[in-house]
CSV table of C-alpha atoms in Angstrom, one decimal:
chain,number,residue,atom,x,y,z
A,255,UNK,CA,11.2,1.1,23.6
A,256,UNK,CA,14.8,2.4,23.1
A,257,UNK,CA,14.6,5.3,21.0
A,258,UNK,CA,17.0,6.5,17.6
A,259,UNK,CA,20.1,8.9,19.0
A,260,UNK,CA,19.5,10.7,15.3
A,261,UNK,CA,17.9,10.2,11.8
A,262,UNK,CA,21.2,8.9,10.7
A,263,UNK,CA,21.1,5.6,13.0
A,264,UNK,CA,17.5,5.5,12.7
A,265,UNK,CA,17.7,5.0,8.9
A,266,UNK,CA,20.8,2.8,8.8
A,267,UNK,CA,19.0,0.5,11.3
A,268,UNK,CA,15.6,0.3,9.0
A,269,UNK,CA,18.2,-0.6,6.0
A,270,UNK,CA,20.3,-3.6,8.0
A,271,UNK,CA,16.3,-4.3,9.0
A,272,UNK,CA,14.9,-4.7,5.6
A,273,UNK,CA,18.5,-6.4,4.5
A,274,UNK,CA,17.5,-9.5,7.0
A,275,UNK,CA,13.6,-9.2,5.6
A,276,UNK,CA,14.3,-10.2,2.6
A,277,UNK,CA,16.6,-12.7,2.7
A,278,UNK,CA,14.2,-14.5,5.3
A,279,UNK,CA,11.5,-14.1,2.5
A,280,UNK,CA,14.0,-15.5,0.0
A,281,UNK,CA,15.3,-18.3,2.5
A,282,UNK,CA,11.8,-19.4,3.1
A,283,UNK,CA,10.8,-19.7,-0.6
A,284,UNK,CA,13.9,-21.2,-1.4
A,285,UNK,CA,13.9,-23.8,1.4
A,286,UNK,CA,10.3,-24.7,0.2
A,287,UNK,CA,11.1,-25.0,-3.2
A,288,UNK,CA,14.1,-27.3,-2.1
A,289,UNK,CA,11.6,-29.6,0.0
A,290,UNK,CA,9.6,-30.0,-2.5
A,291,UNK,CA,11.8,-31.1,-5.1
A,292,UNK,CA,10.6,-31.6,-8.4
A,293,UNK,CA,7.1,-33.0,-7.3
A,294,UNK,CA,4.5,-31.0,-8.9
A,295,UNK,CA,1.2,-30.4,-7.4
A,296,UNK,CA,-2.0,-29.1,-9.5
A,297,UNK,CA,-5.8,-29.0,-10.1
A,298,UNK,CA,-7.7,-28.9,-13.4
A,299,UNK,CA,-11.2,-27.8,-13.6
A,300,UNK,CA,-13.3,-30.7,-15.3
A,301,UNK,CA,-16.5,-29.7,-17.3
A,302,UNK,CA,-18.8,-33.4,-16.6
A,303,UNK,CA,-22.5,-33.5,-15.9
A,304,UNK,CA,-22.2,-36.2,-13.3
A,305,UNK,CA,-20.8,-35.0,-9.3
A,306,UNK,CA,-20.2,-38.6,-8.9
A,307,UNK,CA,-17.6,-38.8,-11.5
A,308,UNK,CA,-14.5,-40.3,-10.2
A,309,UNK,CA,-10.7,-40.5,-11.5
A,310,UNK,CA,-11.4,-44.0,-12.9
A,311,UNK,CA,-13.3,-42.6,-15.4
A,312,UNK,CA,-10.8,-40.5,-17.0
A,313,UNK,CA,-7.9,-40.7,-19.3
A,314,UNK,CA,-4.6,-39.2,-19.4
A,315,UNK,CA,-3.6,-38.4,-22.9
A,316,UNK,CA,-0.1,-36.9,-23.9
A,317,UNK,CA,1.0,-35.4,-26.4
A,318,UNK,CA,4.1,-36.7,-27.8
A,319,UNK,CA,6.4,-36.7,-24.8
A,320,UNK,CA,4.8,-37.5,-20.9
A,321,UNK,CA,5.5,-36.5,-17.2
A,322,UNK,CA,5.2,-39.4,-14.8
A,323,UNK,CA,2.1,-39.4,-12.5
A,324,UNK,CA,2.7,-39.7,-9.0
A,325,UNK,CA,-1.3,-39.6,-8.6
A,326,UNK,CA,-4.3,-38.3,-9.2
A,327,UNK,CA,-7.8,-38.1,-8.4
A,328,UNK,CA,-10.9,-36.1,-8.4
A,329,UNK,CA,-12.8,-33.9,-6.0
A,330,UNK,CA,-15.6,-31.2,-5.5
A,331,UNK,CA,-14.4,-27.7,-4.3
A,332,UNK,CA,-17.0,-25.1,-3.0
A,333,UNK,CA,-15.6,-21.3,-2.8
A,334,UNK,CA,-19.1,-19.1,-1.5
A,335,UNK,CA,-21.9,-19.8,-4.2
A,336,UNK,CA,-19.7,-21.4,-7.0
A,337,UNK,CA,-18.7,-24.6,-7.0
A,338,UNK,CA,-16.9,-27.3,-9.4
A,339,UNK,CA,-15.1,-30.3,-9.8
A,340,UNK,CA,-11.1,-30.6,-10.4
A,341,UNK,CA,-8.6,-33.2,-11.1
A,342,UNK,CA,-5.9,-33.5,-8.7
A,343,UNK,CA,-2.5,-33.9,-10.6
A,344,UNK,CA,1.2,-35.5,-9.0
A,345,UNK,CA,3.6,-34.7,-11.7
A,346,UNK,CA,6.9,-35.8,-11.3
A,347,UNK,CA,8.7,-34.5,-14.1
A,348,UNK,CA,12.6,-36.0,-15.4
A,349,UNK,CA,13.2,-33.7,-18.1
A,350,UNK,CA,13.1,-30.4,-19.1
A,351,UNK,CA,10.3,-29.2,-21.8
A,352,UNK,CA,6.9,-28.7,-22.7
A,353,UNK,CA,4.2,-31.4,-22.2
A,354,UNK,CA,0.5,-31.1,-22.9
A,355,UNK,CA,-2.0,-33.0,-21.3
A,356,UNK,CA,-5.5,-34.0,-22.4
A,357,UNK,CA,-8.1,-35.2,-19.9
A,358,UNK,CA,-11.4,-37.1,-21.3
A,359,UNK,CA,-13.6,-39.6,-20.3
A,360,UNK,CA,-14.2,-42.8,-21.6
A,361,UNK,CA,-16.1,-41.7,-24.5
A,362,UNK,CA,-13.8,-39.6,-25.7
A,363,UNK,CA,-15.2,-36.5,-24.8
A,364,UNK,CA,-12.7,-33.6,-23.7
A,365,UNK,CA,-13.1,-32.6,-19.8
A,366,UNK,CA,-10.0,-30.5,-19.6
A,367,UNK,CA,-6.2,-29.4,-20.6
A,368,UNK,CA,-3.0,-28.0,-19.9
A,369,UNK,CA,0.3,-27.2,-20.7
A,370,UNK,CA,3.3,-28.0,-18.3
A,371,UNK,CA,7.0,-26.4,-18.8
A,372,UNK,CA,9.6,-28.1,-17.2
A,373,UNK,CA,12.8,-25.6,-16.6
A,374,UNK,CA,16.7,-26.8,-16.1
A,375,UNK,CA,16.0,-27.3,-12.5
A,376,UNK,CA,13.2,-28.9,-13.4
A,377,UNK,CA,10.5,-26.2,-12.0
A,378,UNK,CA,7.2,-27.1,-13.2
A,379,UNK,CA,4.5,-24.0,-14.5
A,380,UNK,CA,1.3,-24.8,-15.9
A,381,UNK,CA,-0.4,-22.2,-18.1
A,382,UNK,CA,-4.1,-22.5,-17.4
A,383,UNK,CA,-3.7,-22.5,-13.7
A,384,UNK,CA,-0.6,-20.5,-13.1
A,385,UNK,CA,0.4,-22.9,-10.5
A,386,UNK,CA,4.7,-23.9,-9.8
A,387,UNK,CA,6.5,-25.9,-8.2
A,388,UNK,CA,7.0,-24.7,-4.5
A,389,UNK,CA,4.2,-22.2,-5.1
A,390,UNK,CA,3.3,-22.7,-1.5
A,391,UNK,CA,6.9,-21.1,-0.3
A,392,UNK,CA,5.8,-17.8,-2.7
A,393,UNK,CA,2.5,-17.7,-0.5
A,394,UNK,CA,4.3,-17.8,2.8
A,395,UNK,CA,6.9,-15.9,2.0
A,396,UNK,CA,4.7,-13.3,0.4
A,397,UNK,CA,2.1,-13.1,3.9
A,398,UNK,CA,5.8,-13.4,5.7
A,399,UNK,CA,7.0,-10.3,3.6
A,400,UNK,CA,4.1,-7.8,4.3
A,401,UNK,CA,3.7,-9.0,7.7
A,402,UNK,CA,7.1,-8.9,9.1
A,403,UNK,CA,7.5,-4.8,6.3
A,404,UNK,CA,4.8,-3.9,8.7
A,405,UNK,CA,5.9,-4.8,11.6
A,406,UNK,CA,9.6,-2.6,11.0
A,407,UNK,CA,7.8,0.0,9.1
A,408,UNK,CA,5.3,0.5,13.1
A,409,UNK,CA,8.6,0.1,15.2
A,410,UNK,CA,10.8,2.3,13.4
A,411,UNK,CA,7.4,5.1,13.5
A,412,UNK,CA,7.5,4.5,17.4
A,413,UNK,CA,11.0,4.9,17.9
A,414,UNK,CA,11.4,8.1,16.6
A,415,UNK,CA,11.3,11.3,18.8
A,416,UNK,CA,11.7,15.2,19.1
A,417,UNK,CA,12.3,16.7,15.8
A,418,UNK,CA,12.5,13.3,14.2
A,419,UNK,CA,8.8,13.0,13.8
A,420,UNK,CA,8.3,16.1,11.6
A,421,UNK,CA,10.6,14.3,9.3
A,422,UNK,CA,9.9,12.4,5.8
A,423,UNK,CA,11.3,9.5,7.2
A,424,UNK,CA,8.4,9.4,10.0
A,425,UNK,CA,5.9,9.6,6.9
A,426,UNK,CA,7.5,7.4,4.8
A,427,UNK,CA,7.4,5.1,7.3
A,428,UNK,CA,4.2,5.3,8.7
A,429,UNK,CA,2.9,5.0,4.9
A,430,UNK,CA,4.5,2.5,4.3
A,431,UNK,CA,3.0,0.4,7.6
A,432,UNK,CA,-0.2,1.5,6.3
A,433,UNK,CA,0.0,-0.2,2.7
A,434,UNK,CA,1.7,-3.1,3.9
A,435,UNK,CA,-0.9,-4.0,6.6
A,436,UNK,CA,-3.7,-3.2,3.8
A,437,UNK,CA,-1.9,-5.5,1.3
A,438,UNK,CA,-1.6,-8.1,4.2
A,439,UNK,CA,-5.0,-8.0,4.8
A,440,UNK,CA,-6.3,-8.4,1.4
A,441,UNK,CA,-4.0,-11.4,0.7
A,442,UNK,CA,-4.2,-13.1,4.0
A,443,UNK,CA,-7.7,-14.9,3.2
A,444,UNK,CA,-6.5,-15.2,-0.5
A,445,UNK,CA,-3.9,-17.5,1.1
A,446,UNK,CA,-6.3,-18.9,3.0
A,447,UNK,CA,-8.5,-19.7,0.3
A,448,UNK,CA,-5.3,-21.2,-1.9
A,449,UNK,CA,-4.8,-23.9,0.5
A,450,UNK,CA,-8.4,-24.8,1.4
A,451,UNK,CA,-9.6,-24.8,-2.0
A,452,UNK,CA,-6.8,-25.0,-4.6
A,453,UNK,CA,-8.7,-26.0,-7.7
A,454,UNK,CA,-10.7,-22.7,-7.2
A,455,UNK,CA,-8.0,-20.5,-6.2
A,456,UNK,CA,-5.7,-21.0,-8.2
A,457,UNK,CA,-2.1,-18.6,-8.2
A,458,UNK,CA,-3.5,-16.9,-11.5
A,459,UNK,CA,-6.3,-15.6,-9.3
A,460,UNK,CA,-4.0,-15.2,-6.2
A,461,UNK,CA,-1.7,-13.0,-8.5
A,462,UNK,CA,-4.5,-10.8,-9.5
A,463,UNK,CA,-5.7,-10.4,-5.9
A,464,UNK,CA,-2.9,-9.3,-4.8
A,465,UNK,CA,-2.3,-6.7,-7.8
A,466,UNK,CA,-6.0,-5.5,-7.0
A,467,UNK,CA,-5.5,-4.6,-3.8
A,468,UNK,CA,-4.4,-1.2,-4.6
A,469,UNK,CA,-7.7,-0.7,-6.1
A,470,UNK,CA,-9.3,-2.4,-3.5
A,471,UNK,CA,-8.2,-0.3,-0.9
A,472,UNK,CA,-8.9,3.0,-3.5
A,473,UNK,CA,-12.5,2.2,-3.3
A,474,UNK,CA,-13.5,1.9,-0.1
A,475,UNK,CA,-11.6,5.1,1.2
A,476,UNK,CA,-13.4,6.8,-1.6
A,477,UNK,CA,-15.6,9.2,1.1
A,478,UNK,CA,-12.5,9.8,3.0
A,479,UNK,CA,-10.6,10.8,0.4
A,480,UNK,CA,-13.4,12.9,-1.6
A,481,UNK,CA,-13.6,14.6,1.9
A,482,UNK,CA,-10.2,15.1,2.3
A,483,UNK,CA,-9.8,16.7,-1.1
A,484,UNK,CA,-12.4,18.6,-1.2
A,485,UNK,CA,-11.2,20.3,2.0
A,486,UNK,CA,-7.4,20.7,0.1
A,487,UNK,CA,-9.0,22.4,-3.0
A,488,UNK,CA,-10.6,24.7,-1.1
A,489,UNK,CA,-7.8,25.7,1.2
A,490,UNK,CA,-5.8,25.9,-2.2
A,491,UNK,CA,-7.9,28.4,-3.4
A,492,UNK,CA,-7.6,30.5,-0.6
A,493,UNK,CA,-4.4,30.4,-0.9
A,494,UNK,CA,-4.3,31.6,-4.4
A,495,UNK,CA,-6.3,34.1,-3.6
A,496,UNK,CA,-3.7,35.6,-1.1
A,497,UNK,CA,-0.8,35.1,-3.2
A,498,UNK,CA,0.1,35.3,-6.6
A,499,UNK,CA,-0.6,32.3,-9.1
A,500,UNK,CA,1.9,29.7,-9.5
A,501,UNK,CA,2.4,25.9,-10.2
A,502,UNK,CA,3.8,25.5,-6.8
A,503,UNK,CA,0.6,27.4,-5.1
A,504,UNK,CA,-1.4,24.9,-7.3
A,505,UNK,CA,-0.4,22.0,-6.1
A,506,UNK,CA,-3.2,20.7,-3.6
A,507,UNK,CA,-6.0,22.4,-6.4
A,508,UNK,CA,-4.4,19.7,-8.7
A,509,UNK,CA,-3.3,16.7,-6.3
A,510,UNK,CA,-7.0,17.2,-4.9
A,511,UNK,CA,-8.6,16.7,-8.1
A,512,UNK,CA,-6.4,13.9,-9.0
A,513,UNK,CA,-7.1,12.3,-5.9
A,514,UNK,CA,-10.9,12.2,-6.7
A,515,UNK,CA,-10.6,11.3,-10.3
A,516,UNK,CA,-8.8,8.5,-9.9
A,517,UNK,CA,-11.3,7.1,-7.0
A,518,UNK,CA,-14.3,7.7,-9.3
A,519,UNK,CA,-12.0,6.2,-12.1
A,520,UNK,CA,-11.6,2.4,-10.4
A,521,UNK,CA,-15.3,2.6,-9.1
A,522,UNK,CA,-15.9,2.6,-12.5
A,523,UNK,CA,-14.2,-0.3,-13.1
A,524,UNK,CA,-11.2,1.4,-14.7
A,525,UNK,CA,-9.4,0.9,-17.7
A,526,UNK,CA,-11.2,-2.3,-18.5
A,527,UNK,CA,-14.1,-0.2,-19.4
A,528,UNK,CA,-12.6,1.5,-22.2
A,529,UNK,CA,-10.6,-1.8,-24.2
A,530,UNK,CA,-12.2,-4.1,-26.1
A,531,UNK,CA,-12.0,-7.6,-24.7
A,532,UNK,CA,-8.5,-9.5,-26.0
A,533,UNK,CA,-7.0,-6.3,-24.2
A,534,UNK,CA,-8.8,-7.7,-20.7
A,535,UNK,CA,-5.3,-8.9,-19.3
A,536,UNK,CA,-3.0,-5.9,-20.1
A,537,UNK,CA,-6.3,-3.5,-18.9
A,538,UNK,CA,-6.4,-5.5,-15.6
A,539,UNK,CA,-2.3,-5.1,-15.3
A,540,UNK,CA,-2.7,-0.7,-15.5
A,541,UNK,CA,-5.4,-1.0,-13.5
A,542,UNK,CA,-3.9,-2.8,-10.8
A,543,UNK,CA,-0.5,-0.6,-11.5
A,544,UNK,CA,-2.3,2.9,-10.9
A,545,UNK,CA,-4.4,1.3,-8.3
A,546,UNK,CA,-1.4,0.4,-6.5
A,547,UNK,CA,0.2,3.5,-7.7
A,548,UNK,CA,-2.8,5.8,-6.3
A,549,UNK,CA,-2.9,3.5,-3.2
A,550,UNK,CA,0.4,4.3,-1.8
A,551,UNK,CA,-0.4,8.1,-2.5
A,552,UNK,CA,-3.5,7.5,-0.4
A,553,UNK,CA,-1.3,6.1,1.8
A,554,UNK,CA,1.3,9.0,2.2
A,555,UNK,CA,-1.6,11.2,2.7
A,556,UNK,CA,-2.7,9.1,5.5
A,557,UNK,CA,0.6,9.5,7.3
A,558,UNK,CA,1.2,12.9,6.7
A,559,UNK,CA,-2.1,14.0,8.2
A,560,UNK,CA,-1.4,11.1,11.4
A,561,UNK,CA,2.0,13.1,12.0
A,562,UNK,CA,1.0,16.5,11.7
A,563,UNK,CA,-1.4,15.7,14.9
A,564,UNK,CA,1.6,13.8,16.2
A,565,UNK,CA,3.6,16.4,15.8
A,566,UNK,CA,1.1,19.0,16.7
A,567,UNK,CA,1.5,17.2,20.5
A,568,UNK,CA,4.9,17.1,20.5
A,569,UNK,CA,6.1,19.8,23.1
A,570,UNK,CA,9.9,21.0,22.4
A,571,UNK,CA,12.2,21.7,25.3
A,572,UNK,CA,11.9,25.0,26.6
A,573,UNK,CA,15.6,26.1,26.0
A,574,UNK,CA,14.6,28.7,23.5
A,575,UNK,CA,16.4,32.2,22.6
A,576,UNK,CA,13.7,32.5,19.5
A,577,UNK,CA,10.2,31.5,19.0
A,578,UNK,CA,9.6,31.7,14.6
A,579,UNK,CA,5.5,32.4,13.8
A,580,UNK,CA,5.1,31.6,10.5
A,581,UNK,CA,2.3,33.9,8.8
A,582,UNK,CA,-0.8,33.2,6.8
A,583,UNK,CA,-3.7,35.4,5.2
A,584,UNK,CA,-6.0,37.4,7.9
A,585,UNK,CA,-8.8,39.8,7.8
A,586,UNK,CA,-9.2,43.2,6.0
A,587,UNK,CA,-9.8,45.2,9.0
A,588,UNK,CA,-6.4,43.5,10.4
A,589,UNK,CA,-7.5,41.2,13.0
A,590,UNK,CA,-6.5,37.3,13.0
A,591,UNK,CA,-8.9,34.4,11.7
A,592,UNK,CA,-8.6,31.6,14.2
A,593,UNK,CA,-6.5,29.5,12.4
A,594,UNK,CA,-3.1,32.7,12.6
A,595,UNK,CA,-4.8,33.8,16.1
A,596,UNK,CA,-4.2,29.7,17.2
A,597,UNK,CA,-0.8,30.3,16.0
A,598,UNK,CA,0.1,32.9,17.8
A,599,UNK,CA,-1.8,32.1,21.0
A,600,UNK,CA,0.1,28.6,20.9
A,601,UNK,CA,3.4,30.7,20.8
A,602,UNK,CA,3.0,33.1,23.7
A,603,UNK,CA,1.6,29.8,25.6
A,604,UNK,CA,4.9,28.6,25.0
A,605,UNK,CA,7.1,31.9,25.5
A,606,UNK,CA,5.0,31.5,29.2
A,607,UNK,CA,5.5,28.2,30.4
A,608,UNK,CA,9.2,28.7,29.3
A,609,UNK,CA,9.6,31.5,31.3
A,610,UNK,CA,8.2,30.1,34.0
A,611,UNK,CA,9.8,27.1,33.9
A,612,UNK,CA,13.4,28.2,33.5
A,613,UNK,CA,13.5,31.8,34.1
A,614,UNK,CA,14.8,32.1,30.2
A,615,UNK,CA,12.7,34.9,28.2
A,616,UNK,CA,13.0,34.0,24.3
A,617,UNK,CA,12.2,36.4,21.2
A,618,UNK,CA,9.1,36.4,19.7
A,619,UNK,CA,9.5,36.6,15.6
A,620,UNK,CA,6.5,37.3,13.4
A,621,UNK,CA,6.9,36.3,10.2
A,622,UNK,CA,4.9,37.0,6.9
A,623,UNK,CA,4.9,39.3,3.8
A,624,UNK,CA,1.7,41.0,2.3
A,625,UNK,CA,-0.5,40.0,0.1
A,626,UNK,CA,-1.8,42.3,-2.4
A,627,UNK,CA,-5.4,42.2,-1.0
A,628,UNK,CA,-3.7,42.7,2.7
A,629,UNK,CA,-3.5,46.2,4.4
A,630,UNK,CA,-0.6,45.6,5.9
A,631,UNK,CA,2.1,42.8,6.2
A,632,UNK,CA,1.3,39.6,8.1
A,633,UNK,CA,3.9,39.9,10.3
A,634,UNK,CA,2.9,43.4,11.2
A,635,UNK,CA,-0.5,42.2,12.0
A,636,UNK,CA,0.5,39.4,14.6
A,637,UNK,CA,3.0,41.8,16.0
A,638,UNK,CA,0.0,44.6,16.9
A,639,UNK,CA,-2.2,41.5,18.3
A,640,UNK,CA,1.4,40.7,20.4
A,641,UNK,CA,1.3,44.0,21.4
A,642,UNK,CA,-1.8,44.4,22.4
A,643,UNK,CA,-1.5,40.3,24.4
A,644,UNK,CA,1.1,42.1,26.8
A,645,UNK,CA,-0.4,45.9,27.1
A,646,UNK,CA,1.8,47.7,24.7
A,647,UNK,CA,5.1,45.6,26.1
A,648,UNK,CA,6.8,43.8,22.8
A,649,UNK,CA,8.6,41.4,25.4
């Protein structure tokens, strides 16, 4: 796999990349919609007593103005326990407007409605269902969309090398991948679903699907997450405790907590819990908006911890004059806890091979102030243990 000269080219690439995604998506949905012309396909739930009832035995009723029927008829959908019976609508609609249809049976009894508005270009939506004309092309293009954002989000992650993977780009990217392939696995047997059974899966409940996914995914990484947060509010703490309080300290104490409020808040059941019920739809769209929302943030997280061990591999050329050690808190008596000892270890490993290697000796830089429950700078303190590493010789 060819790799990216620089971040530059590897960014203008993904952009002329995405450019070409979407207007695929939008060719495909527009060369459905354009196939299937002004043919409107839907299925009413019918509320009878009798499984055997068949189209024959229902009327049509109109209100004021009609759409012609191309056909109709009945059938039984099953979708995992439930199970119902729907009326198969052909609408083939001449002018724009708004047409509602009554369904009864012979005795007059109402088995079902719905309304149907007919735009300029004589697109079909029905209210109940949610249904459109060419609603098939927004399924495919929509499985199309995450599948083929996935796909460039992976290959632009691969491509990237040397100091490119330490970059936000290589997070973004990789986060990005993740969401998309979550979203395209929650909606891939939604679509499925749609086309074997589209009286019970109907594009209201497709819709919401989709929008829930962000939840969905926020729920079942709950234990990952409450791990992972538990682990960053207590390396926050530590770190408050070895220098001086301030927002920018705080942010992992706050993100973590966050990150764990907002799981427990969807297992909950969200904001759903707190409305009463004619607020049910606008609760279900912030819940899916933060679900989403927290999601991506999972997401981000995700990739950020996958390229730190990336980059944690990653082995830089050894054509160093300087070798930086970036400080962090150690212990009273002045020796290094094994997270600044693995630091510095890792950077006289590398001062060795280098030399070795290419005969070049590079300058080793401690860096670090002191904390005001520190005896002595943390710079100073890797510079005695680098002492003491090459028997009193500062290299």
């Amino acid at each position: 796999m060819k790799r990216y000269g620089s971040l530059a080219q590897a960014r203008k690439s993904l952009a002329r990349q995405l450019i070409i995604l979407v207007i695929t998506v939008l060719l495909v949905f527009t060369a459905v919609r354009l196939m299937t012309g002004n043919r409107f396909d839907t299925a009413l739930p019918i509320y009878y007593s009798s499984v055997d009832l068949d189209a024959s035995d229902l009327v049509l009723k109109w209100e004021q103005d009609s759409i012609p029927v191309a056909d109709y008829r009945t059938g039984i959908e099953a979708d995992g326990p439930a199970s119902g019976t729907f009326l198969y609508l052909s609408l083939l609609p001449e002018e724009p407007g708004v047409y509602r249809l009554l369904v009864q049976d012979r005795k007059g009894y109402d088995l079902a409605e719905e309304t149907f508005h007919v735009g300029r270009y004589l697109t079909t939506f029905a209210e109940v269902s949610g249904n459109f004309t060419g609603d098939k092309g927004f399924f495919l293009a929509s499985v199309l969309f995450y599948c083929g954002l996935s796909v460039l989000m992976l290959r632009f992650f691969l491509k990237l090398r040397g100091s490119q993977i330490y970059s936000y780009s290589a997070i973004f990217s990789l986060g990005v991948f993740i969401f998309a392939t979550v979203n395209l696995i929650v909606i891939m047997p939604v679509v499925f679903r749609r086309f074997r059974s589209p009286g019970m899966n109907q594009t209201w409940m497709f819709l919401d699907d989709i929008a829930s996914g962000g939840q969905f995914f926020s729920v079942i990484t709950f234990p990952l997450i409450l791990i992972f947060s538990i682990l960053l509010i207590i390396s926050n703490i530590e770190l408050l405790r070895h220098e001086r309080p301030r927002v920018q300290n705080a942010l992992g104490l706050i993100l973590g907590f966050l990150m764990i409020g907002g799981d427990l808040f969807f297992i909950r059941g969200g904001l759903m819990l707190l409305m009463p019920h004619k607020f049910v739809r606008i609760a279900m769209v912030l819940d899916n908006i933060v679900g989403a929302a927290f999601a991506y943030v999972e997401c981000i997280l995700l990739s950020s911890v996958i390229c730190g061990l990336r980059a944690a591999k990653h082995v830089p050329e050894y054509n160093r004059d300087y070798i930086l050690i970036l400080g962090c808190g150690f212990r009273k008596d002045g020796t290094l806890p094994p997270l600044l000892k693995g630091r510095v270890d890792k950077a006289i490993e590398f001062w060795h091979s280098q030399l070795e290697k290419t005969g070049k000796q590079a300058t080793l830089i401690p860096s670090g102030g002191q904390g005001r429950s520190e005896p002595m700078a943390e710079a100073e303190a890797m510079y005695r243990y680098i002492i003491r590493l090459f028997g009193g010789d500062s290299g």
